[in-house]
PDB file of C-alpha atoms and ligand atoms in Angstrom:
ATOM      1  CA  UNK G   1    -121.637 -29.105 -72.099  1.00  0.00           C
ATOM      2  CA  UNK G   2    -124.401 -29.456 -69.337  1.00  0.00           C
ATOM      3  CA  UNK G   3    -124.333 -28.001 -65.934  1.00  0.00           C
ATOM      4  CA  UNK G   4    -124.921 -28.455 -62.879  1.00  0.00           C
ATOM      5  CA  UNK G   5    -127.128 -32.271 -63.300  1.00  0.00           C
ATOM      6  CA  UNK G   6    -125.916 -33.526 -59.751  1.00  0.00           C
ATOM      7  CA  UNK G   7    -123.952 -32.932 -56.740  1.00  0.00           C
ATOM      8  CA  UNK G   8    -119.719 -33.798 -56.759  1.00  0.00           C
ATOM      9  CA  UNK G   9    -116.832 -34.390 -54.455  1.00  0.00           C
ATOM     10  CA  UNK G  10    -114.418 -32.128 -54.219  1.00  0.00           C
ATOM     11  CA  UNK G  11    -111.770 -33.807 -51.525  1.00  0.00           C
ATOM     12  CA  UNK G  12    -113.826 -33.684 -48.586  1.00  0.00           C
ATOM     13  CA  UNK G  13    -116.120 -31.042 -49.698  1.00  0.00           C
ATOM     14  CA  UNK G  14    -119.317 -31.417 -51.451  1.00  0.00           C
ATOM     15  CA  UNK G  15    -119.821 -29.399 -54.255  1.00  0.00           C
ATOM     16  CA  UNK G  16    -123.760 -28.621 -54.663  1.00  0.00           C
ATOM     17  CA  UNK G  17    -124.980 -28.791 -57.821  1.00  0.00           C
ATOM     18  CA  UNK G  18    -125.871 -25.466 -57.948  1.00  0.00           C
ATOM     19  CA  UNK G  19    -123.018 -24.269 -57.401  1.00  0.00           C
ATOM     20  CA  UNK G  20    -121.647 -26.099 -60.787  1.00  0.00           C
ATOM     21  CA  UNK G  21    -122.232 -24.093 -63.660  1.00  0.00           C
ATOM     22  CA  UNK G  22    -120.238 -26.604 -66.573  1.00  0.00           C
ATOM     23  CA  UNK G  23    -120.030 -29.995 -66.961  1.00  0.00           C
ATOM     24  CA  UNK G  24    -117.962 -32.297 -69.839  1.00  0.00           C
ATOM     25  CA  UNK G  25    -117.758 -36.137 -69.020  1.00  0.00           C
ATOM     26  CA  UNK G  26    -114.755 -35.934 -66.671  1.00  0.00           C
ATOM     27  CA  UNK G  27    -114.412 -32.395 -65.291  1.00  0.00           C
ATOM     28  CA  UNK G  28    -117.028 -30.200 -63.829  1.00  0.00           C
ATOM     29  CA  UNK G  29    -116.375 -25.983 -62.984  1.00  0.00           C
ATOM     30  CA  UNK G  30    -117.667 -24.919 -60.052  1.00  0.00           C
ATOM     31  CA  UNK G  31    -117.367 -21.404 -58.548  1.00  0.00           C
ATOM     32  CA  UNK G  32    -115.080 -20.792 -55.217  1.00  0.00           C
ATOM     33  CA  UNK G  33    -116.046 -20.245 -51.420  1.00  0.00           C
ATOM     34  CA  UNK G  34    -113.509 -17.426 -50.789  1.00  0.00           C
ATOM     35  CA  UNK G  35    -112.310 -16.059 -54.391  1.00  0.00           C
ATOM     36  CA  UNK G  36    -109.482 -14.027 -54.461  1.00  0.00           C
ATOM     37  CA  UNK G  37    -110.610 -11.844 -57.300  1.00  0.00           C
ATOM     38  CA  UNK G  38    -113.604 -11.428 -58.877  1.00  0.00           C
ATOM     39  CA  UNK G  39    -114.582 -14.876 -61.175  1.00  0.00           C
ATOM     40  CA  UNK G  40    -112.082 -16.862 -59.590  1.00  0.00           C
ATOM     41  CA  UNK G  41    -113.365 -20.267 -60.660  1.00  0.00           C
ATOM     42  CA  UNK G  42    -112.554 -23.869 -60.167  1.00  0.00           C
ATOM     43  CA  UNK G  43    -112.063 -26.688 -62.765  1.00  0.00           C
ATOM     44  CA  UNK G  44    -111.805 -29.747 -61.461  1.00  0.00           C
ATOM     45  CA  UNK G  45    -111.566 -33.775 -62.675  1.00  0.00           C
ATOM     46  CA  UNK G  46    -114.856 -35.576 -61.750  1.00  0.00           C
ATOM     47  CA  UNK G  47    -112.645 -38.566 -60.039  1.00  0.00           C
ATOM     48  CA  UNK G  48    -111.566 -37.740 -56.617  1.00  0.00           C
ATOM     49  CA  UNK G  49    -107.821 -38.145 -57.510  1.00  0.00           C
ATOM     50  CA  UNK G  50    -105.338 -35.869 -55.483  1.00  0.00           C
ATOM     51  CA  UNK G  51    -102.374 -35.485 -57.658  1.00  0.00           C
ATOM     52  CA  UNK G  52    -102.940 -33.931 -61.309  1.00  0.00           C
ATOM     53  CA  UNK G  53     -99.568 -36.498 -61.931  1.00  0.00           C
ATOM     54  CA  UNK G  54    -102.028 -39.166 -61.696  1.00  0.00           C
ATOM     55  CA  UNK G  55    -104.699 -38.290 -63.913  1.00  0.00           C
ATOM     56  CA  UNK G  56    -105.176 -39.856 -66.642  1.00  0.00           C
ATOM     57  CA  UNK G  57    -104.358 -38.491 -70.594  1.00  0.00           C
ATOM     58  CA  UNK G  58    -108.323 -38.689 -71.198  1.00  0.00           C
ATOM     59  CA  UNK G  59    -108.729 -36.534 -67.786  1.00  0.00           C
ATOM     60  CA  UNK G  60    -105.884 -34.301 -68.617  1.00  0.00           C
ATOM     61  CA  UNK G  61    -107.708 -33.125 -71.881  1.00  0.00           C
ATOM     62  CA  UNK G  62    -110.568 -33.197 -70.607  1.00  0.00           C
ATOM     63  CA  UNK G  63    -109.956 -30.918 -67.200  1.00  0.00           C
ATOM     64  CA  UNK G  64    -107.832 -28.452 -69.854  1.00  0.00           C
ATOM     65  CA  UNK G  65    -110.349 -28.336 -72.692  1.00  0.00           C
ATOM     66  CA  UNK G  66    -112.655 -27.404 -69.637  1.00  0.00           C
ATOM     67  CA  UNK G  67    -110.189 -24.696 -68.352  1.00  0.00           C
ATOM     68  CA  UNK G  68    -109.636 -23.248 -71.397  1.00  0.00           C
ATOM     69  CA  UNK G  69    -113.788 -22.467 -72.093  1.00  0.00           C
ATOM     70  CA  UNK G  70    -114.430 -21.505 -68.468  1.00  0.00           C
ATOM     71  CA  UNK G  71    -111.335 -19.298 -68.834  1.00  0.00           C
ATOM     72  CA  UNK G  72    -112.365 -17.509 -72.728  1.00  0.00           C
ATOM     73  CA  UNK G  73    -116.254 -17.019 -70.171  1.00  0.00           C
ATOM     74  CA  UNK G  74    -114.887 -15.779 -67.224  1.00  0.00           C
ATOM     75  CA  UNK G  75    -112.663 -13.154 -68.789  1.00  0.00           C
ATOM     76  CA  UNK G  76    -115.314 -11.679 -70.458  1.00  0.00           C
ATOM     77  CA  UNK G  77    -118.057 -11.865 -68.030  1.00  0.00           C
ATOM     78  CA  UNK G  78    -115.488  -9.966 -65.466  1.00  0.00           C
ATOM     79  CA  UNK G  79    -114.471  -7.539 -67.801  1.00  0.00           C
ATOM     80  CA  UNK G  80    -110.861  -8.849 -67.864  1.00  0.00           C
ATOM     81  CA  UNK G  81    -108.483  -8.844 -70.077  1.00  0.00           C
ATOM     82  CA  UNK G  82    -106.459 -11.531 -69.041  1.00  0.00           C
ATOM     83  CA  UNK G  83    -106.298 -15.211 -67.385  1.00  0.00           C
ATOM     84  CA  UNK G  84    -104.352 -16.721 -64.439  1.00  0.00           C
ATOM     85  CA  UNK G  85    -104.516 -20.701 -64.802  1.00  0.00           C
ATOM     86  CA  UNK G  86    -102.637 -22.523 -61.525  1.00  0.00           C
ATOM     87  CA  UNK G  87    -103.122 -25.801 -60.370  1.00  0.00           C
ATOM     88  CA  UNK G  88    -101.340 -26.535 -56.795  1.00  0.00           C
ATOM     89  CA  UNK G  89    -100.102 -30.391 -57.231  1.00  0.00           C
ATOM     90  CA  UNK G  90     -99.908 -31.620 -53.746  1.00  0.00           C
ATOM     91  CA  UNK G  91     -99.503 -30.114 -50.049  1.00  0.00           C
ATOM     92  CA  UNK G  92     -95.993 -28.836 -50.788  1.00  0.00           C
ATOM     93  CA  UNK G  93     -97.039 -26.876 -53.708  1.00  0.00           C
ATOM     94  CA  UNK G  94     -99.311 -25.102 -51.355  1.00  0.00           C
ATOM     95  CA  UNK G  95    -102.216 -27.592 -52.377  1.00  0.00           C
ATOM     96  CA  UNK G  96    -105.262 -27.429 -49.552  1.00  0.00           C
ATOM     97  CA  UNK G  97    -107.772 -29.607 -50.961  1.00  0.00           C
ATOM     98  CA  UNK G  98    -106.509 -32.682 -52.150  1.00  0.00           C
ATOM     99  CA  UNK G  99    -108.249 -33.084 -55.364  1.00  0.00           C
ATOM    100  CA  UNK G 100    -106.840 -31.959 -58.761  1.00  0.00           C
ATOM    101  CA  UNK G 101    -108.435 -28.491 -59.530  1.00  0.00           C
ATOM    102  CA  UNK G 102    -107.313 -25.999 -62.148  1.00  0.00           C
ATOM    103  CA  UNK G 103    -107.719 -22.141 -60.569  1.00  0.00           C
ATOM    104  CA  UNK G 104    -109.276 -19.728 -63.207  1.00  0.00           C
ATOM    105  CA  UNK G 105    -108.562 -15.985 -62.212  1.00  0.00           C
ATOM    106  CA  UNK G 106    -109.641 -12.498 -64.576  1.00  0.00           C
ATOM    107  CA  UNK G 107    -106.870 -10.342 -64.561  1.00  0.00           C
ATOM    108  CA  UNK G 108    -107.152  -6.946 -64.986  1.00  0.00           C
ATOM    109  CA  UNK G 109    -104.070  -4.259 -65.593  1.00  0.00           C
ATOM    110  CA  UNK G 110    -102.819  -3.542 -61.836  1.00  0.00           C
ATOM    111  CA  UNK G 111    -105.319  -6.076 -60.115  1.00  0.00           C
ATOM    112  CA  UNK G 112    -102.272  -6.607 -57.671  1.00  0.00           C
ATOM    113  CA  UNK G 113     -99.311  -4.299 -57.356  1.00  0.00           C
ATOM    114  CA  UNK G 114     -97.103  -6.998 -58.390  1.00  0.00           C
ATOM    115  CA  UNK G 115     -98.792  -9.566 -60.555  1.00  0.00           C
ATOM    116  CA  UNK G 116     -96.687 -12.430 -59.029  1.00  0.00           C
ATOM    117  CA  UNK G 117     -98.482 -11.102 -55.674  1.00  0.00           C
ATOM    118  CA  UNK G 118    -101.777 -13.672 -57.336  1.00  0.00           C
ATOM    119  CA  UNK G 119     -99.341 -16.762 -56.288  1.00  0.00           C
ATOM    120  CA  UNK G 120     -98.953 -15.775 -52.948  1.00  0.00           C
ATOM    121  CA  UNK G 121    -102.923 -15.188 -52.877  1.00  0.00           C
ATOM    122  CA  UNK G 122    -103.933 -18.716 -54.562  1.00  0.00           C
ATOM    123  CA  UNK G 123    -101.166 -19.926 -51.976  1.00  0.00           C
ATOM    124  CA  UNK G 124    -103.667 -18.203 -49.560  1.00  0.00           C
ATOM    125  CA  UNK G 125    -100.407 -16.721 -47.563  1.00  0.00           C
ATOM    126  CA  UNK G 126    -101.353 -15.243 -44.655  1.00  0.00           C
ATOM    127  CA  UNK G 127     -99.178 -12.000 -45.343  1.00  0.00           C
ATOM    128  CA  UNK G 128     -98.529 -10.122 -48.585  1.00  0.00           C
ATOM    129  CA  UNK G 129     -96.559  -6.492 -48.542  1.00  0.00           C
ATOM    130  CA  UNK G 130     -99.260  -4.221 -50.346  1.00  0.00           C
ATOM    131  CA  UNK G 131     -97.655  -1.112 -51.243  1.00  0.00           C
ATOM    132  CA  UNK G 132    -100.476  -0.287 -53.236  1.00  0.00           C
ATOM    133  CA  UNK G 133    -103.659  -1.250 -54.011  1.00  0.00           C
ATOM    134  CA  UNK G 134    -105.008  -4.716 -54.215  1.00  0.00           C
ATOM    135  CA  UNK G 135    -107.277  -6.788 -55.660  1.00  0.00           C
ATOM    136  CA  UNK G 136    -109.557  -6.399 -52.958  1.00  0.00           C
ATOM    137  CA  UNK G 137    -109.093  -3.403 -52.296  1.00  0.00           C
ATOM    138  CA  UNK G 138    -108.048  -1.218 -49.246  1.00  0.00           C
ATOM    139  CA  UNK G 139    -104.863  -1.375 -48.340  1.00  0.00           C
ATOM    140  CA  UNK G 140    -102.542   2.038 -48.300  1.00  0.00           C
ATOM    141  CA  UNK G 141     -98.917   2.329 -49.512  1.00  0.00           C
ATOM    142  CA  UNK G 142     -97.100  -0.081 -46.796  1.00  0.00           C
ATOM    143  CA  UNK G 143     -99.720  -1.600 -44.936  1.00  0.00           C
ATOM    144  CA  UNK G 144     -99.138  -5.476 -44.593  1.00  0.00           C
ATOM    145  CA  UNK G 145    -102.330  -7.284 -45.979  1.00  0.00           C
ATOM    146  CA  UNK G 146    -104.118 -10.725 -44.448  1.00  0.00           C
ATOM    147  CA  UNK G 147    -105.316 -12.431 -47.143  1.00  0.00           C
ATOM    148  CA  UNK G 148    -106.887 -14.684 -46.086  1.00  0.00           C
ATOM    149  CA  UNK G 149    -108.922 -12.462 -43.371  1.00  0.00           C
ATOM    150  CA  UNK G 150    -110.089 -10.373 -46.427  1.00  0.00           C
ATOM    151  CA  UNK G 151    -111.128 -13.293 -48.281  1.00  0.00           C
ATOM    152  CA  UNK G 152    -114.192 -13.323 -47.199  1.00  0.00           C
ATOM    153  CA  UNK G 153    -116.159 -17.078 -46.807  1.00  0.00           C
ATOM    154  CA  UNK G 154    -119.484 -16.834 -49.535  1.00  0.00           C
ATOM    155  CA  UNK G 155    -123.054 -17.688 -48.811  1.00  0.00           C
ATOM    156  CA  UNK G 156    -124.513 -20.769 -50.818  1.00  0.00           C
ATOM    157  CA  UNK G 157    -127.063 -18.233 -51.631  1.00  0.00           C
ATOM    158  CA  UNK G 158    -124.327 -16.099 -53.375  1.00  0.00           C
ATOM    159  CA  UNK G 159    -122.540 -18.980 -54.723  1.00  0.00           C
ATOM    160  CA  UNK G 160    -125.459 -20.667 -56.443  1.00  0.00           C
ATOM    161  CA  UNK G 161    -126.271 -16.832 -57.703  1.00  0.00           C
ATOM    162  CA  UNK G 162    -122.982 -16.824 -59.598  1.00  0.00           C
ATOM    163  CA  UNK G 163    -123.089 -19.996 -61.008  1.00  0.00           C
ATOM    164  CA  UNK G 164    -126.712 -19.633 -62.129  1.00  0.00           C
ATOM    165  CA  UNK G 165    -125.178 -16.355 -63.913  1.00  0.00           C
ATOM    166  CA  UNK G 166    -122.120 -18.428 -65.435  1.00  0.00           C
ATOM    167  CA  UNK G 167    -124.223 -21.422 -66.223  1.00  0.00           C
ATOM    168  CA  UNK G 168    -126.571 -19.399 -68.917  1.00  0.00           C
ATOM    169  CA  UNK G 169    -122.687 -18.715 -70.814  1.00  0.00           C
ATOM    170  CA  UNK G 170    -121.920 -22.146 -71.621  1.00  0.00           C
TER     171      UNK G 170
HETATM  172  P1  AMP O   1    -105.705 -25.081 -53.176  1.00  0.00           P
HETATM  173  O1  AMP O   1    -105.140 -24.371 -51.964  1.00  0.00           O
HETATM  174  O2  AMP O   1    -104.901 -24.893 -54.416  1.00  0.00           O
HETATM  175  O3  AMP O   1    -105.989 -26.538 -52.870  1.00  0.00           O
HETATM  176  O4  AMP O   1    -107.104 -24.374 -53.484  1.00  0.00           O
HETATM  177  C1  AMP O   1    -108.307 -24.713 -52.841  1.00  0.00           C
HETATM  178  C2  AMP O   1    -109.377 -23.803 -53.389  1.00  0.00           C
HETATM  179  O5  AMP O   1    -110.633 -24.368 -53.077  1.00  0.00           O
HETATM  180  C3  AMP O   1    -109.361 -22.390 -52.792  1.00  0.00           C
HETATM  181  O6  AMP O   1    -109.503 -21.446 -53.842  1.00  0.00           O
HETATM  182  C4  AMP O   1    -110.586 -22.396 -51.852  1.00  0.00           C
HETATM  183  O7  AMP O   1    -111.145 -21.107 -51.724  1.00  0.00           O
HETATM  184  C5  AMP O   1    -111.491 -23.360 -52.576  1.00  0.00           C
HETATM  185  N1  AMP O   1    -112.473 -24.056 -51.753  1.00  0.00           N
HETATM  186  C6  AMP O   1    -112.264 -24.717 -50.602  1.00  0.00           C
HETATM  187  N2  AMP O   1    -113.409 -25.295 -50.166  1.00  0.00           N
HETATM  188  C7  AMP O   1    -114.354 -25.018 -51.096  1.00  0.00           C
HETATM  189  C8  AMP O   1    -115.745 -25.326 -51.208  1.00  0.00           C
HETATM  190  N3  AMP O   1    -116.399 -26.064 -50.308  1.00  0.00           N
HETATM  191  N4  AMP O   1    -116.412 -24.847 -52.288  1.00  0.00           N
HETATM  192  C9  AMP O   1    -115.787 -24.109 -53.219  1.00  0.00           C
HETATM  193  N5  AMP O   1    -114.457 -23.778 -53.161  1.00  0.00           N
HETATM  194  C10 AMP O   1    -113.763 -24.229 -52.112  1.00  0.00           C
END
């Protein structure tokens, strides 16, 4: 497993090399522009295919024998303990770039107040009822959180940071 040897698509993004830290002949992991906990990571298939229905079985293997590695990483490097794996198959399913991508999350023991909150966060809702603390942090007992206003967009200096970090793991 190499990473990082060239630039992909991802939809209409480009996904800079260094910002790729594992490769395998079909997938490639890359690490996210506004992750909603720490180590949320991307897997996703090489072709530029929006619908994980229409991968192929030699993708499917591949993308999920990716997953699972970046996952066993990710949890450790983040001191987690465990994994969320969602992929969002298509714009109903909340899906915003339209290329198959598996999200990696660390999970940590009350990383959300309740863990089914992490949907709603991957679904990048614009309103979640915190009555507790959050992932991110902040937030008192009641107050109404915007995700996506705390998600804060990363520099490609930060991003390529990460993945240099991740890339020395696989
Ligand atoms: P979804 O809504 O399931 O399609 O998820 C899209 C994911 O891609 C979100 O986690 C975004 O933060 C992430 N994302 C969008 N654009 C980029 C980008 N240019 N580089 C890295 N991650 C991205």
């Amino acid at each position: 497993m190499a990473s990082g040897t060239k630039d992909y698509s991802f939809g209409p993004h480009l996904i800079r090399r260094t910002e790729i830290f594992a490769e395998t002949p079909l997938s490639f992991a890359f690490v996210n522009l506004k992750p909603v906990v720490p180590g949320h990571v991307l897997v996703s298939s090489k072709r530029v295919e929006p619908r994980f229905t229409s991968l192929s079985g030699d993708e499917v293997a591949d993308l999920w024998n990716l997953a699972q590695e970046v996952g066993r990483v990710v949890e450790k490097q983040y001191s987690a303990s465990s994994l969320t794996l969602a992929i969002q198959d298509g714009q109903h399913a909340g899906q915003s770039v339209p290329h198959v991508h598996v999200h990696i999350l660390p999970r940590r023991p009350g990383d959300f107040e309740k863990n089914d909150d992490v949907y709603d966060a991957i679904d990048d809702a614009s309103k979640v009822l915190a009555s507790g603390r959050s992932a991110r942090g902040g937030g008192g007992p009641g107050e109404k959180l915007d995700l996506d206003a705390e998600r804060r967009i990363r520099t490609p200096d930060e991003m390529a940071a990460e993945a240099a970090e991740l890339s020395l793991l696989f």
